[in-house]
XYZ file of C-alpha atoms in Angstrom:
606
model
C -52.426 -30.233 84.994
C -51.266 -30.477 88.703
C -51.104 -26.852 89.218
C -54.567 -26.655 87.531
C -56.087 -29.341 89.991
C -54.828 -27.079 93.155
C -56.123 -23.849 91.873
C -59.297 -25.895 91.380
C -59.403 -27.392 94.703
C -58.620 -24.555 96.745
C -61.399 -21.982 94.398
C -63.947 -25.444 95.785
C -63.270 -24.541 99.262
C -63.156 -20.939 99.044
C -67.128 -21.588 97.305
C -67.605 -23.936 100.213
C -66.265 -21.323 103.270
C -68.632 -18.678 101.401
C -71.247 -20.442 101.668
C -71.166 -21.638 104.756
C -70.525 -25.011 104.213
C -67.158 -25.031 105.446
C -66.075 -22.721 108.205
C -63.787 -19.857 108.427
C -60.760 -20.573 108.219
C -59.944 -19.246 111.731
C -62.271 -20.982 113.055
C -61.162 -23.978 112.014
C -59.944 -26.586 114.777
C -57.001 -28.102 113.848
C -57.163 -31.134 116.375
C -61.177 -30.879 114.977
C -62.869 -34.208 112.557
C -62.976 -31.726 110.098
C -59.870 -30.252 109.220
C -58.525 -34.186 109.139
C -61.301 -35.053 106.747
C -60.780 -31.928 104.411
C -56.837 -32.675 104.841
C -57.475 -36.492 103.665
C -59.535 -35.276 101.196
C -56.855 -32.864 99.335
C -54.382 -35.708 99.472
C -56.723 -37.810 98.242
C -57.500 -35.852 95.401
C -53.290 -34.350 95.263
C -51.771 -37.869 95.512
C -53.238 -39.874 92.276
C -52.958 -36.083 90.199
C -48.971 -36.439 91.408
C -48.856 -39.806 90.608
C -50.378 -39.655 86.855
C -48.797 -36.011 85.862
C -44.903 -37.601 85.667
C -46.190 -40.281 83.836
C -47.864 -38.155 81.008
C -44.761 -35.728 81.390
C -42.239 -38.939 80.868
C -44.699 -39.951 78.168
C -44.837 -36.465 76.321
C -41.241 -36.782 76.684
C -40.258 -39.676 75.509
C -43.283 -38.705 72.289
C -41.014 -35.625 72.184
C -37.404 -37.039 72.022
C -38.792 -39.520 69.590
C -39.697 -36.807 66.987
C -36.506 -34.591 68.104
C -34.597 -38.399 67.592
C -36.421 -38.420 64.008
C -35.474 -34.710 63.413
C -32.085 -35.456 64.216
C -31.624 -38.374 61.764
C -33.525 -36.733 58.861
C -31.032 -33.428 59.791
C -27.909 -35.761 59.791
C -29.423 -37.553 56.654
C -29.384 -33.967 54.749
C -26.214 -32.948 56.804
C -24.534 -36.108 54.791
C -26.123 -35.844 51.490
C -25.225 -32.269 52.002
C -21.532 -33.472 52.722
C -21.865 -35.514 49.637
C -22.949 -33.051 47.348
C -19.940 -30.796 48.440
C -17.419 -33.323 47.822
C -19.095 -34.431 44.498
C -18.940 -29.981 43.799
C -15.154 -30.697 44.590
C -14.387 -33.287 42.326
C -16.365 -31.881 39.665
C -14.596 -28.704 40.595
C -11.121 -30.451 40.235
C -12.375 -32.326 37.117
C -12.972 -28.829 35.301
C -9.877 -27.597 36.593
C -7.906 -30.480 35.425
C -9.731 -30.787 32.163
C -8.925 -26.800 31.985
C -5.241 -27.754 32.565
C -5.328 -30.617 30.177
C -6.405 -28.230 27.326
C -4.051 -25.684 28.244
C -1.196 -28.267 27.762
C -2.742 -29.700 25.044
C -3.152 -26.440 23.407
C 0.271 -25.329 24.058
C 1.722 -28.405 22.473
C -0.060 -28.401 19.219
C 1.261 -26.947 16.160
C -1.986 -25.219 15.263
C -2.898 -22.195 16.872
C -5.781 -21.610 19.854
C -7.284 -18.915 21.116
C -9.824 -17.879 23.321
C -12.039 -14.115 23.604
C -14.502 -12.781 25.415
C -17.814 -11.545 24.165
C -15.757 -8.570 22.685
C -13.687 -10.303 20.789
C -10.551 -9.507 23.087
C -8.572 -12.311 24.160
C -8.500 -14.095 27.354
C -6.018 -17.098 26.082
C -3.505 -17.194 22.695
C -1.206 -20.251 22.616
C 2.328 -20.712 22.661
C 2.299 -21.538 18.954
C -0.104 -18.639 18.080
C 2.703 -16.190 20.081
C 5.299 -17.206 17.943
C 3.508 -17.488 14.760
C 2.349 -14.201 14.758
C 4.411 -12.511 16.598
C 2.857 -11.446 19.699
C 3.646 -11.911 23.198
C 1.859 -12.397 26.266
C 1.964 -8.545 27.472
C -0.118 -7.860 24.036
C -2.787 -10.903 24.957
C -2.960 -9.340 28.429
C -3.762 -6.204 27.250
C -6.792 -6.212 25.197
C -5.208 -7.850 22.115
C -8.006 -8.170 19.601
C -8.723 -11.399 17.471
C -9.698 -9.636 14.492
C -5.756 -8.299 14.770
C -4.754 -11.553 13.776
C -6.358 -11.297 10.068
C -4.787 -9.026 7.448
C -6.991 -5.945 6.489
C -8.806 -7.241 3.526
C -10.126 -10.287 5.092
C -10.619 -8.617 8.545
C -14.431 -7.418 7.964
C -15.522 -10.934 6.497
C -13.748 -12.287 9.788
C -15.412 -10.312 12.335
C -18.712 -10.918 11.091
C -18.344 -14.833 10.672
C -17.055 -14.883 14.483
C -20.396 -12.471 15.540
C -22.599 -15.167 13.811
C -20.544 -17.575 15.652
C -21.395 -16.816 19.004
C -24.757 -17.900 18.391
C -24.013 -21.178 17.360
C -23.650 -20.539 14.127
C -20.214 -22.974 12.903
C -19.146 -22.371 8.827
C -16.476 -24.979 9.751
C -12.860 -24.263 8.693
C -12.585 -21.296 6.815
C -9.923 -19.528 4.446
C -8.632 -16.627 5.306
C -4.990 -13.957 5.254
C -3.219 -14.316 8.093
C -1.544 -11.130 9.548
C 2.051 -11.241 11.775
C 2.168 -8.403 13.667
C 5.046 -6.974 12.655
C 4.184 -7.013 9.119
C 3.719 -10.491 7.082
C 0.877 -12.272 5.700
C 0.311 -16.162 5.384
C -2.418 -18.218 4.251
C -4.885 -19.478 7.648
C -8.079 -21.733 8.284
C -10.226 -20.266 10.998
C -12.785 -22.592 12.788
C -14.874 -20.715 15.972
C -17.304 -22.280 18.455
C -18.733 -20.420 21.409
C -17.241 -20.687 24.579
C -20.195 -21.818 27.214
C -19.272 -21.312 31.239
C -22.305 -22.444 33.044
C -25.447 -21.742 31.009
C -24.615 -18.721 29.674
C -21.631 -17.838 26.215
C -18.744 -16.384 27.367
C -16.806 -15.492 24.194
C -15.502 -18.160 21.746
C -12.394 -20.808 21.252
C -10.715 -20.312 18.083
C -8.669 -22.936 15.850
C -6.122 -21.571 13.874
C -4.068 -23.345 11.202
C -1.068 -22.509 9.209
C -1.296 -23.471 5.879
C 0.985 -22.271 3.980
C 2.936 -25.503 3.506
C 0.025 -27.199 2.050
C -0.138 -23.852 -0.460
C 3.053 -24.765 -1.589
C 2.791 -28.598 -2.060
C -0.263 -27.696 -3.951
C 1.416 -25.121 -6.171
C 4.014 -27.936 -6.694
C 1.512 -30.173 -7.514
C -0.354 -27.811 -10.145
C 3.096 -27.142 -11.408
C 4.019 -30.491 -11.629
C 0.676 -31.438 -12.806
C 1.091 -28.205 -15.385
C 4.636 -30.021 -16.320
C 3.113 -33.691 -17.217
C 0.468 -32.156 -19.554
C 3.204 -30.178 -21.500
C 5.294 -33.163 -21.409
C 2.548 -35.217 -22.934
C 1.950 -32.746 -25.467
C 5.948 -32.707 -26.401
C 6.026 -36.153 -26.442
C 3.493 -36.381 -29.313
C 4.646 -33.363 -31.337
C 8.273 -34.523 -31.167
C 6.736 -38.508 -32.177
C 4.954 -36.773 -35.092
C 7.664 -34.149 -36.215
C 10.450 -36.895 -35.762
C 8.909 -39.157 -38.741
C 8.643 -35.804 -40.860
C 12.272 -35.305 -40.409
C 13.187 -38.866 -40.933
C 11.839 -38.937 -44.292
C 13.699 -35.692 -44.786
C 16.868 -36.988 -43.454
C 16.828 -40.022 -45.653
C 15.980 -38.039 -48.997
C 18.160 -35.307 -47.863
C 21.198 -38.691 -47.698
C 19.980 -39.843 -51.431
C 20.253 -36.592 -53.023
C 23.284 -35.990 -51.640
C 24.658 -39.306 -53.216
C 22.649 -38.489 -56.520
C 24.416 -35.361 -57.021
C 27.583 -35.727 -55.921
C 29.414 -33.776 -58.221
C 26.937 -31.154 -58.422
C 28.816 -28.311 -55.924
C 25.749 -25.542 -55.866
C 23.668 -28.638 -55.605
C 25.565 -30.029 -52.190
C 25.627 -26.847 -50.745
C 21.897 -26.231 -50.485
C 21.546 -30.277 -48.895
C 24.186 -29.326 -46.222
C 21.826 -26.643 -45.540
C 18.735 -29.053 -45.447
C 21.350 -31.239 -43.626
C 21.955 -28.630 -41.375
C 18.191 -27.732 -39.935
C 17.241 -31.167 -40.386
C 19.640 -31.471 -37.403
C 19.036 -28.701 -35.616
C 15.528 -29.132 -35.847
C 16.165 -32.973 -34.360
C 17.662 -31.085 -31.412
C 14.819 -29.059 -30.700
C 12.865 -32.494 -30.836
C 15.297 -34.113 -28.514
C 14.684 -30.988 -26.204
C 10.615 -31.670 -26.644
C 11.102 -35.425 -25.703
C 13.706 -34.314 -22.382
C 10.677 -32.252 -21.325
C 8.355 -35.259 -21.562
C 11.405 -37.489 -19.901
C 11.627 -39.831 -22.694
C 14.189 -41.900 -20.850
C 17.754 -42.387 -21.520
C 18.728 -44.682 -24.690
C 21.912 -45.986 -23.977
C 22.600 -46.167 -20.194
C 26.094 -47.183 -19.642
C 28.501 -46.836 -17.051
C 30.849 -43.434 -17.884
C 33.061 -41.068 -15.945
C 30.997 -38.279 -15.209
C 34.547 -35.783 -15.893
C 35.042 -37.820 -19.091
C 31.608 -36.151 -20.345
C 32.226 -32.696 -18.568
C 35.311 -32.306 -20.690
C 33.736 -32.922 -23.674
C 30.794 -31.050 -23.015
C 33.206 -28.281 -22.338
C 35.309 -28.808 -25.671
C 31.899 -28.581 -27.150
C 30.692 -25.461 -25.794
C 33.779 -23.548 -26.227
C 33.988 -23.419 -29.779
C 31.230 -21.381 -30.167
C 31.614 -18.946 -27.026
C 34.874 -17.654 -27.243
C 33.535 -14.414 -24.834
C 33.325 -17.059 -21.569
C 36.295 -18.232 -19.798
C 35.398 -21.739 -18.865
C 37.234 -23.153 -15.173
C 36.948 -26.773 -14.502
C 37.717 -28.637 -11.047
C 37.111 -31.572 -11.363
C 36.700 -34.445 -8.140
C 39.600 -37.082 -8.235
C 38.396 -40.791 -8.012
C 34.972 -40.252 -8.276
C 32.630 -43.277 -8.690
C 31.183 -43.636 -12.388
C 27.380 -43.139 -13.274
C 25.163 -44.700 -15.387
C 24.060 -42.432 -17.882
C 23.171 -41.686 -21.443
C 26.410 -39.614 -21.863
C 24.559 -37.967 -24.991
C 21.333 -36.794 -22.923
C 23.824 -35.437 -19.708
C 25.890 -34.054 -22.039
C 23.279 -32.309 -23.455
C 21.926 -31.436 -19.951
C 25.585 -29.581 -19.058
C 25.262 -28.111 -22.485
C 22.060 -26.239 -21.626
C 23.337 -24.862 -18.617
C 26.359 -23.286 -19.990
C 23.853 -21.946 -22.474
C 22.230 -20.448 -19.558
C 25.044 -19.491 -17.619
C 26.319 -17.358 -20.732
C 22.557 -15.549 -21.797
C 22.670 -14.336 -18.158
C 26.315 -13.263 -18.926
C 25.891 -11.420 -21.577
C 29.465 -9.199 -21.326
C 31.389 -12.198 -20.915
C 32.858 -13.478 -17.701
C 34.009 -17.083 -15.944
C 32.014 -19.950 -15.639
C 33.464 -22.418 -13.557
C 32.112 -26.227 -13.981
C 32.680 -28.444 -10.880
C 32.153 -31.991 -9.957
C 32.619 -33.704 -6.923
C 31.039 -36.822 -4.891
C 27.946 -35.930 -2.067
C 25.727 -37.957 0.580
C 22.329 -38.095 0.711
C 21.940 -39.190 4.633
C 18.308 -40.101 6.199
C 15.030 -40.667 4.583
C 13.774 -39.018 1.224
C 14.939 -35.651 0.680
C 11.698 -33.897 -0.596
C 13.357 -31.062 -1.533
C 15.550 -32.511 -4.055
C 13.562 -35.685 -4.593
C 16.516 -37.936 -3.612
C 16.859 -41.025 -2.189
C 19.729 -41.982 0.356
C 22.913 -42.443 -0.880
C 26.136 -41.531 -2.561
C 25.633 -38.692 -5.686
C 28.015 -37.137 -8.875
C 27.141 -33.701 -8.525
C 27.742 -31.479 -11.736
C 28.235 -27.903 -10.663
C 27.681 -25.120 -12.869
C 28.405 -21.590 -11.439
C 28.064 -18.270 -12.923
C 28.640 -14.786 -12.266
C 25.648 -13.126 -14.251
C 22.141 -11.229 -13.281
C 21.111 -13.746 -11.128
C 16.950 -14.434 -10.985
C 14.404 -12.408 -9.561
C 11.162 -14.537 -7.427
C 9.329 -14.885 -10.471
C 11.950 -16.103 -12.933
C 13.074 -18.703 -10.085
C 9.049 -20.159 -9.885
C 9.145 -20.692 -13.390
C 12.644 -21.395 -14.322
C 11.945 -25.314 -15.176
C 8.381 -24.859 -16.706
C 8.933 -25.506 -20.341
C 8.368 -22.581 -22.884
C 9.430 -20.531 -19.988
C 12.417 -17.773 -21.577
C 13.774 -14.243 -20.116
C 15.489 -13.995 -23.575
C 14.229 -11.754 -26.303
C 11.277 -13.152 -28.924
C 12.729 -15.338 -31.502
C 16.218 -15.887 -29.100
C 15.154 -18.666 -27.316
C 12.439 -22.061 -27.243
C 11.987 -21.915 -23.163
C 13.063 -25.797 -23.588
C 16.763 -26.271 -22.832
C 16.217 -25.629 -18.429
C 13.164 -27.544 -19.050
C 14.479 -30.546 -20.948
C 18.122 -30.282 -18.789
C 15.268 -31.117 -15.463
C 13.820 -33.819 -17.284
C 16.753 -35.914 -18.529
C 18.300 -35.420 -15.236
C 14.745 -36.807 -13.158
C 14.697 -39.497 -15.990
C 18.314 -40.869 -14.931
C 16.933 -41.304 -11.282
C 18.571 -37.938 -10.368
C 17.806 -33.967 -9.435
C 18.909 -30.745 -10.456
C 18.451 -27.582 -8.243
C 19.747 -23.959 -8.150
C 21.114 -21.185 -5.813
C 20.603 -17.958 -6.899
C 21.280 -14.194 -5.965
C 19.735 -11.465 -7.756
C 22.422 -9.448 -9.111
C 25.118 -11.910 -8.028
C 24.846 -14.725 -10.165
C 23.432 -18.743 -10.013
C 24.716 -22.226 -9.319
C 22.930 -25.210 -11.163
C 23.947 -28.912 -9.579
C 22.854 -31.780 -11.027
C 22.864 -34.753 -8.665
C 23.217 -37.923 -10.676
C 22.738 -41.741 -8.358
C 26.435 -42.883 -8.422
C 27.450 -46.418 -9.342
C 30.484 -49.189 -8.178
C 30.952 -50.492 -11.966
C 33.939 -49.017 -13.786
C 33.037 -46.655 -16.398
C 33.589 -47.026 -20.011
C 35.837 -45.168 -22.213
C 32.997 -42.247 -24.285
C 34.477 -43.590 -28.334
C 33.503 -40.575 -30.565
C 31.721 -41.539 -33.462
C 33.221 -40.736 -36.930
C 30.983 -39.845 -39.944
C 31.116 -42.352 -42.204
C 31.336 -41.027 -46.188
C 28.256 -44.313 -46.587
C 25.814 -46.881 -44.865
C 27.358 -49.964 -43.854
C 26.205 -52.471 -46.548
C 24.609 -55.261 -46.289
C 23.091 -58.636 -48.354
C 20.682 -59.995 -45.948
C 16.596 -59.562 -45.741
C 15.241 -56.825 -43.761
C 11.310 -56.463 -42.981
C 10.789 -53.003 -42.665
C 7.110 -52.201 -40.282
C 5.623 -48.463 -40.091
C 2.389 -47.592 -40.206
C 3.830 -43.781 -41.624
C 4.040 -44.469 -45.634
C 6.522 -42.371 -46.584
C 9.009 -43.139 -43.297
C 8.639 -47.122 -44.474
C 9.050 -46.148 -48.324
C 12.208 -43.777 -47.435
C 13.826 -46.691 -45.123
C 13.224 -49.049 -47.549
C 15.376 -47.009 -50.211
C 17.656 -46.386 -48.271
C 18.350 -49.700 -47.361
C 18.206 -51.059 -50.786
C 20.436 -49.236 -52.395
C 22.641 -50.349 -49.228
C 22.177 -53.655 -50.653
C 19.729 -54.935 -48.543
C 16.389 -56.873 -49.912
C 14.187 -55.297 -48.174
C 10.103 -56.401 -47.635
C 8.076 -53.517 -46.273
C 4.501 -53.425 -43.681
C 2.409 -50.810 -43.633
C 0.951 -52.366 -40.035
C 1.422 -55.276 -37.478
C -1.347 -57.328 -38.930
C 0.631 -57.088 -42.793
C 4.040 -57.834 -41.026
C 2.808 -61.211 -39.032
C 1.193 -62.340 -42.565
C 4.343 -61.673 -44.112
C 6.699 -63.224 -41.777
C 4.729 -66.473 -41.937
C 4.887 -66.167 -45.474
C 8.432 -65.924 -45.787
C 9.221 -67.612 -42.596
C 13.397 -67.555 -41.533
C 14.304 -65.438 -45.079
C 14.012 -62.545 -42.752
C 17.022 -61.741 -41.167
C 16.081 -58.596 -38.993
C 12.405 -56.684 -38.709
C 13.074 -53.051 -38.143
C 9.831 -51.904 -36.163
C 8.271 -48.756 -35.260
C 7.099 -48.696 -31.666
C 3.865 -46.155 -32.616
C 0.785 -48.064 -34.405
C -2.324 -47.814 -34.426
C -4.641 -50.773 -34.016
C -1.572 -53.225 -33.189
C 0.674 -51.835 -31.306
C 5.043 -52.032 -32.135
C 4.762 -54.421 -28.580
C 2.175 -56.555 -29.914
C 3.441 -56.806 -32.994
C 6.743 -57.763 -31.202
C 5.463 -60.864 -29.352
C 3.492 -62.064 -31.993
C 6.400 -61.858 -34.335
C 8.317 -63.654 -32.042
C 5.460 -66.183 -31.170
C 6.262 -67.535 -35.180
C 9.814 -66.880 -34.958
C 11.218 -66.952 -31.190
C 15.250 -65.529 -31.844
C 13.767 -63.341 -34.157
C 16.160 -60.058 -33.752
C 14.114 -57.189 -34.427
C 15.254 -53.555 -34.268
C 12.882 -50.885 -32.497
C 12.271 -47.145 -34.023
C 10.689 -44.821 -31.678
C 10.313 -41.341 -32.568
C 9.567 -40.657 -28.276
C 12.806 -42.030 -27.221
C 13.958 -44.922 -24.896
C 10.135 -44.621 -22.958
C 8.597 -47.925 -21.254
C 7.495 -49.541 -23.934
C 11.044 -49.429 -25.176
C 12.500 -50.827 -21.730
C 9.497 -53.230 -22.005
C 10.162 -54.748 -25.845
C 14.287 -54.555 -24.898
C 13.351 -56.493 -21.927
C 11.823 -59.256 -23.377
C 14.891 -59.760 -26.105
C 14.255 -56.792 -28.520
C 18.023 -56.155 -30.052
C 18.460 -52.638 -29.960
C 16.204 -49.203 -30.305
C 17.362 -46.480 -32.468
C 15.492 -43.260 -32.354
C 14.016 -41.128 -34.985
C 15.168 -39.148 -36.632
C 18.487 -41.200 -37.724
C 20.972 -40.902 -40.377
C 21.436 -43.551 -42.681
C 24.938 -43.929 -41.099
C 23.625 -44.476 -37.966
C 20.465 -47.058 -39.046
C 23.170 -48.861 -41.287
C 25.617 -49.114 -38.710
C 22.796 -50.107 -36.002
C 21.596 -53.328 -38.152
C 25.642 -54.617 -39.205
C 26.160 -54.398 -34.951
C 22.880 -56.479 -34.681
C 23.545 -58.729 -37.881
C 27.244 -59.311 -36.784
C 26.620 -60.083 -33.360
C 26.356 -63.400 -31.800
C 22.779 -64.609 -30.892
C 21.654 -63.195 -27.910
C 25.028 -60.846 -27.583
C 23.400 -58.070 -29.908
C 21.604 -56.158 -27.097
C 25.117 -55.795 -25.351
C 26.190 -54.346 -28.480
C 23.377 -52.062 -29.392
């Protein structure tokens, strides 16, 4: 503005000199009125112009530094938000790379197997677990191992295309499929896939892997053990059913021999009766060891005590084995039903000589072992101090598929019509019924090892007394109430006790007997009950025979064995249980122990 007010002034007086209204400039007197008043005039005009211009140029500038001042703030505003936004970058930055480091250890420590590939399918990441499960190492991740390499052949199409689908989104949850090792191998696997996102965009997948082939074994033990139960049940009730057929057998079979004494063609075709009556009461007793009846008679014995005569036993009919016995010295007794384990030992020397068919040792060993730590789930066992019965051989040894089936009843290597399949089967059930295990060792070619691991026990064993056929029953005067729902077993025990000398009074059900005993009231010395009835049960009838008359001893008859029910009716003062089929030595010699016993003293003697 200043410099514009000078050129302004001075283009005024150059107009004015033109014109004439100012002179020349060389004419001009210096010392003249004139040049004073023009002089005056310029600072006139000059002076305020100077004045005003540094106060608009302060003012512009101060106007100026105010919006630069504003600038500045709003550039150190965004300069600090900026700042901000960096550091909040770095966190999240160090967030991802510690949440990547987290699931790195996490995925190295986990049992199950991770992965991750790229969009190929090639992967970027394989876990420590996934190395050693399948056998790869990180040279084979690093270059270009393939996912689908993981998956055996057969399964590998149906993989690839579920993992395509699933980098879309698409998730089929955990699925099934045949794992592959990489040197050769399969196992069963569960696949689950979801896509791997970085930023907005997939980047492959992450893959969860799990071995199951653990849980395919607990579940084929559980279908086999499931298998086991059913076939048990269905022993249980062929052997109840076929046990009161052979009673009544038995007990005719014991009258005609008496009838005919002196009739020599006559007693030779009853021995033979005799003779599969008892056989087929073994078969029956191997039906009811399948269904783990329970033990009848658990007492405390010497586990060599019942070795040796299992082995006395066994060698009179298998002259071809050489038996060896080594036998433990002070071991502890266990409480068994010497019958049932002897039968158990029985059935694997039976064994041990099919699979030895040319002859050869068997050697029979017992000795005392620890359990240590929690439940052993191989075995089944609890802690503690075990008998072990060992039974080694030298035979043909078992393939895979004999050894998954050796226990499953009905199960036999041995020719049609040489063997029932029951005697492994019923030797595992006895043995799990006495709160024990059996389990093998076996080498194809080489021969087997059987142990039997029975709980030991701290009270001294009793002396095994071998019973003696007796030429008749026991007689007897007192009255007997006889209760099965079975006609012909009550009509056949009835006989036979009569012509023991017993009165006897007979009940085709519970309802008849509880009349009767109220009827007849303390006449009846004994009630000899069958545990099997339909609408009242043996137990009911039990308790409400004893609700009339509490003492009442009372006999049990179960064609299944010593079961629960049994242990239930024994528990609550039953005298004894005797199971079908029986002898009429053994029934009469079962009700003079009872009889002749002091009250309350006849269960110790049963």
């Amino acid at each position: 503005m200043l410099l514009f007010a000078n050129v302004a002034c001075f283009f005024l007086i150059a107009i004015a000199i033109s014109i004439g209204i100012l002179p020349p400039i060389h004419t001009v007197d210096l010392n003249g009125a004139a040049f004073w008043v023009a002089g005056a005039a310029a600072y006139l005009v000059m002076t305020p112009l100077m004045l005003i211009s540094p106060y608009r140029f302060a003012d512009a500038f101060e106007q100026t530094a105010a919006a630069l001042q504003k600038q500045l703030a709003a550039v150190k505003g965004a300069n600090t938000a900026l700042r901000a936004e960096m550091a909040q970058r770095d966190r999240a930055e160090r967030a991802l790379k510690d949440s990547e480091a987290r699931f790195r250890a996490l995925a190295e420590m986990m049992p199950e197997v991770t992965c991750e590939t790229d969009l190929q399918g090639r992967m970027t990441f394989l876990s420590r677990a996934g190395l050693e499960k399948f056998g790869y190492d990180d040279h084979d991740v690093n270059s270009g191992l393939s996912v689908a390499e993981l998956v055996a052949p057969d399964d590998r199409l149906r993989a690839t295309d579920l993992l395509a689908r699933s980098l879309s989104g698409f998730d089929a949850g955990l699925t099934e499929y045949l794992g592959q090792r990489k040197h050769g191998g399969t196992f069963p696997i569960l696949v689950r896939a979801r896509p791997l996102v970085q930023g907005d965009a997939t980047a492959g997948l992450r893959i969860l892997i799990v071995d199951i082939s653990e849980r395919k074994r607990l579940e084929e033990q559980i279908r086999r053990s499931e298998k086991l139960h059913a076939l048990g049940t269905l022993a249980g009730g062929v052997a109840h059913d076929f046990n009161n057929l052979l009673t009544v057998i038995q007990g005719y079979t014991s009258l005609l021999r008496h009838d005919i004494a002196a009739l020599p063609p006559a007693q030779e075709k009853l021995e033979a009766i005799a003779t599969c009556t008892d056989s087929a009461a073994h078969l029956v007793r191997q039906l009811l060891g399948v269904a783990r009846a329970g033990p009848a008679e658990m007492r405390p014995r010497a586990i060599n005590d019942v070795v040796k005569q299992a082995l006395e036993l066994f060698g009179r009919t298998h002259k071809e084995l050489k038996l060896e016995m080594t036998l433990g010295e002070a071991l502890p007794s266990v409480v068994v039903d010497h019958h049932q384990i002897q039968q158990v030992i029985l059935n694997l020397l039976v064994n041990a000589a099919h699979v030895t068919p040319q002859g050869g040792t068997v050697r029979v060993t017992t000795q005392l072992n620890q359990v240590e730590g929690y439940v052993n789930t191989t075995q089944g066992l609890l802690p503690g101090s075990y008998v072990v019965v060992t039974v080694l051989d030298h035979g043909i040894g078992m393939d895979d598929e004999t050894r998954r089936h050796i226990f499953e009843p009905f199960f036999t290597t041995k020719a049609r019509g040489r063997g029932t399949g029951l005697g492994l089967a019923s030797a595992y059930g006895l043995v799990k019924s006495h709160g024990g295990s059996i389990d093998f060792d076996t080498t194809l070619g080489k021969g087997s090892s059987f142990r039997v691991w029975l709980p030991s026990s701290e009270a001294p064993p009793l002396p095994i007394v071998s019973s003696v056929a007796q030429a008749s029953a026991p007689s007897g005067h007192e009255t007997l109430l006889v209760v099965d729902d079975e006609k012909f077993v009550a009509d056949i025990t009835a006989l036979l006790l009569s012509n023991a000398g017993y009165t006897v009074r007979v009940a085709y059900s519970g309802e008849d007997a509880v009349t009767l005993l109220a009827r007849e009231g303390p006449s009846i010395a004994l009630v000899i009950l069958d545990l099997v009835m339909p609408d009242m049960s043996g137990a009911e009838t039990f308790d409400r025979l004893r609700a009339l008359q509490p003492g009442l001893r009372v006999l049990v008859l179960s064609g299944y064995g010593f079961n629960d029910e049994a242990a239930a009716i024994m528990a609550r003062g039953g005298s004894g249980v005797l199971q079908k089929p029986y002898a009429l030595n053994d029934l009469g010699a079962r009700i003079r122990t009872i009889l002749d016993a002091a009250p309350g003293q006849e269960q110790k003697s049963s």
